[in-house]
Short mmCIF file of C-alpha atoms in Angstrom, two decimals:
data_model
loop_
_atom_site.label_atom_id
_atom_site.label_comp_id
_atom_site.label_asym_id
_atom_site.label_seq_id
_atom_site.Cartn_x
_atom_site.Cartn_y
_atom_site.Cartn_z
CA ASP A 1 -8.11 -0.09 -6.27
CA HIS A 2 -5.95 -2.70 -7.86
CA PHE A 3 -1.88 -2.69 -6.67
CA HIS A 4 1.11 -5.24 -5.56
CA PRO A 5 1.30 -5.23 -2.49
CA ILE A 6 5.18 -6.08 -1.42
CA GLY A 7 6.36 -9.06 -0.56
CA MET A 8 3.36 -11.34 -2.32
CA LYS A 9 2.79 -12.65 -6.34
CA GLY A 10 0.53 -10.45 -8.36
CA HIS A 11 -2.02 -7.58 -8.11
CA MET A 12 -4.52 -7.36 -5.71
CA SER A 13 -7.73 -5.30 -4.53
CA VAL A 14 -7.41 -3.15 -1.10
CA SER A 15 -10.84 -4.67 -0.63
CA ASP A 16 -9.34 -8.30 -0.13
CA PHE A 17 -5.35 -7.41 0.74
CA LEU A 18 -7.22 -5.85 4.32
CA THR A 19 -8.82 -8.99 4.65
CA ASN A 20 -6.34 -10.95 3.74
CA ILE A 21 -4.33 -8.76 6.76
CA LYS A 22 -7.43 -9.56 8.90
CA VAL A 23 -8.42 -6.12 9.61
CA GLU A 24 -11.51 -5.18 10.84
CA HIS A 25 -14.65 -4.46 8.53
CA THR A 26 -15.69 -1.91 10.59
CA GLU A 27 -11.95 0.01 10.73
CA ARG A 28 -11.34 -0.59 6.90
CA ALA A 29 -13.38 3.27 6.53
CA GLY A 30 -9.92 4.72 8.14
CA VAL A 31 -7.79 3.12 6.11
CA LEU A 32 -5.91 6.02 4.13
CA VAL A 33 -4.10 5.43 1.06
CA LEU A 34 -1.66 6.97 -0.48
CA ALA A 35 -1.58 6.86 -4.37
CA THR A 36 -1.08 8.76 -7.72
CA PRO A 37 -4.12 9.83 -10.13
CA THR A 38 -3.40 5.69 -11.51
CA ASP A 39 -1.51 3.62 -9.67
CA ILE A 40 -2.04 2.75 -5.52
CA ILE A 41 1.28 3.55 -4.37
CA TRP A 42 1.02 2.37 -0.16
CA VAL A 43 -2.05 1.35 2.19
CA CYS A 44 -0.50 3.32 4.61
CA GLY A 45 0.59 1.69 7.68
CA HIS A 46 0.05 -1.73 5.79
CA ARG A 47 2.20 -2.57 2.89
CA ILE A 48 3.58 -0.04 0.14
CA SER A 49 3.27 -1.33 -3.54
CA ASP A 50 5.82 -3.44 -5.19
CA ASP A 51 6.11 -1.28 -7.70
CA PHE A 52 6.92 2.39 -5.83
CA LYS A 53 10.22 0.13 -3.59
CA LEU A 54 13.29 1.79 -3.93
CA GLY A 55 15.66 -0.07 -5.61
CA ASN A 56 19.23 0.05 -7.51
CA ASP A 57 17.85 2.97 -10.39
CA THR A 58 16.40 4.56 -7.14
CA ARG A 59 16.41 8.58 -8.56
CA ARG A 60 13.72 10.04 -7.30
CA ILE A 61 12.52 10.30 -4.09
CA ILE A 62 9.10 11.23 -1.74
CA ARG A 63 9.14 10.67 2.00
CA ALA A 64 5.58 10.33 3.55
CA THR A 65 5.01 9.50 7.07
CA PHE A 66 1.61 7.60 8.90
CA THR A 67 0.91 8.27 12.13
CA LYS A 68 -1.64 6.79 14.46
CA GLU A 69 -3.91 8.27 16.85
#
């Protein structure tokens, strides 16, 4: 459960990331994660992985939206 949050150096666990951005323990079970079988793409509503950001060499885009209720 490690990913490379955009704007940060290196990889970190989703749990450590949520701690760093001060998400309460009681809210963490409700945090959704968009992932492939091997990689975390987006901690929904918080941060995308640097490994999946758009760049000049991007050829395919999948649009995903997240709405908090």
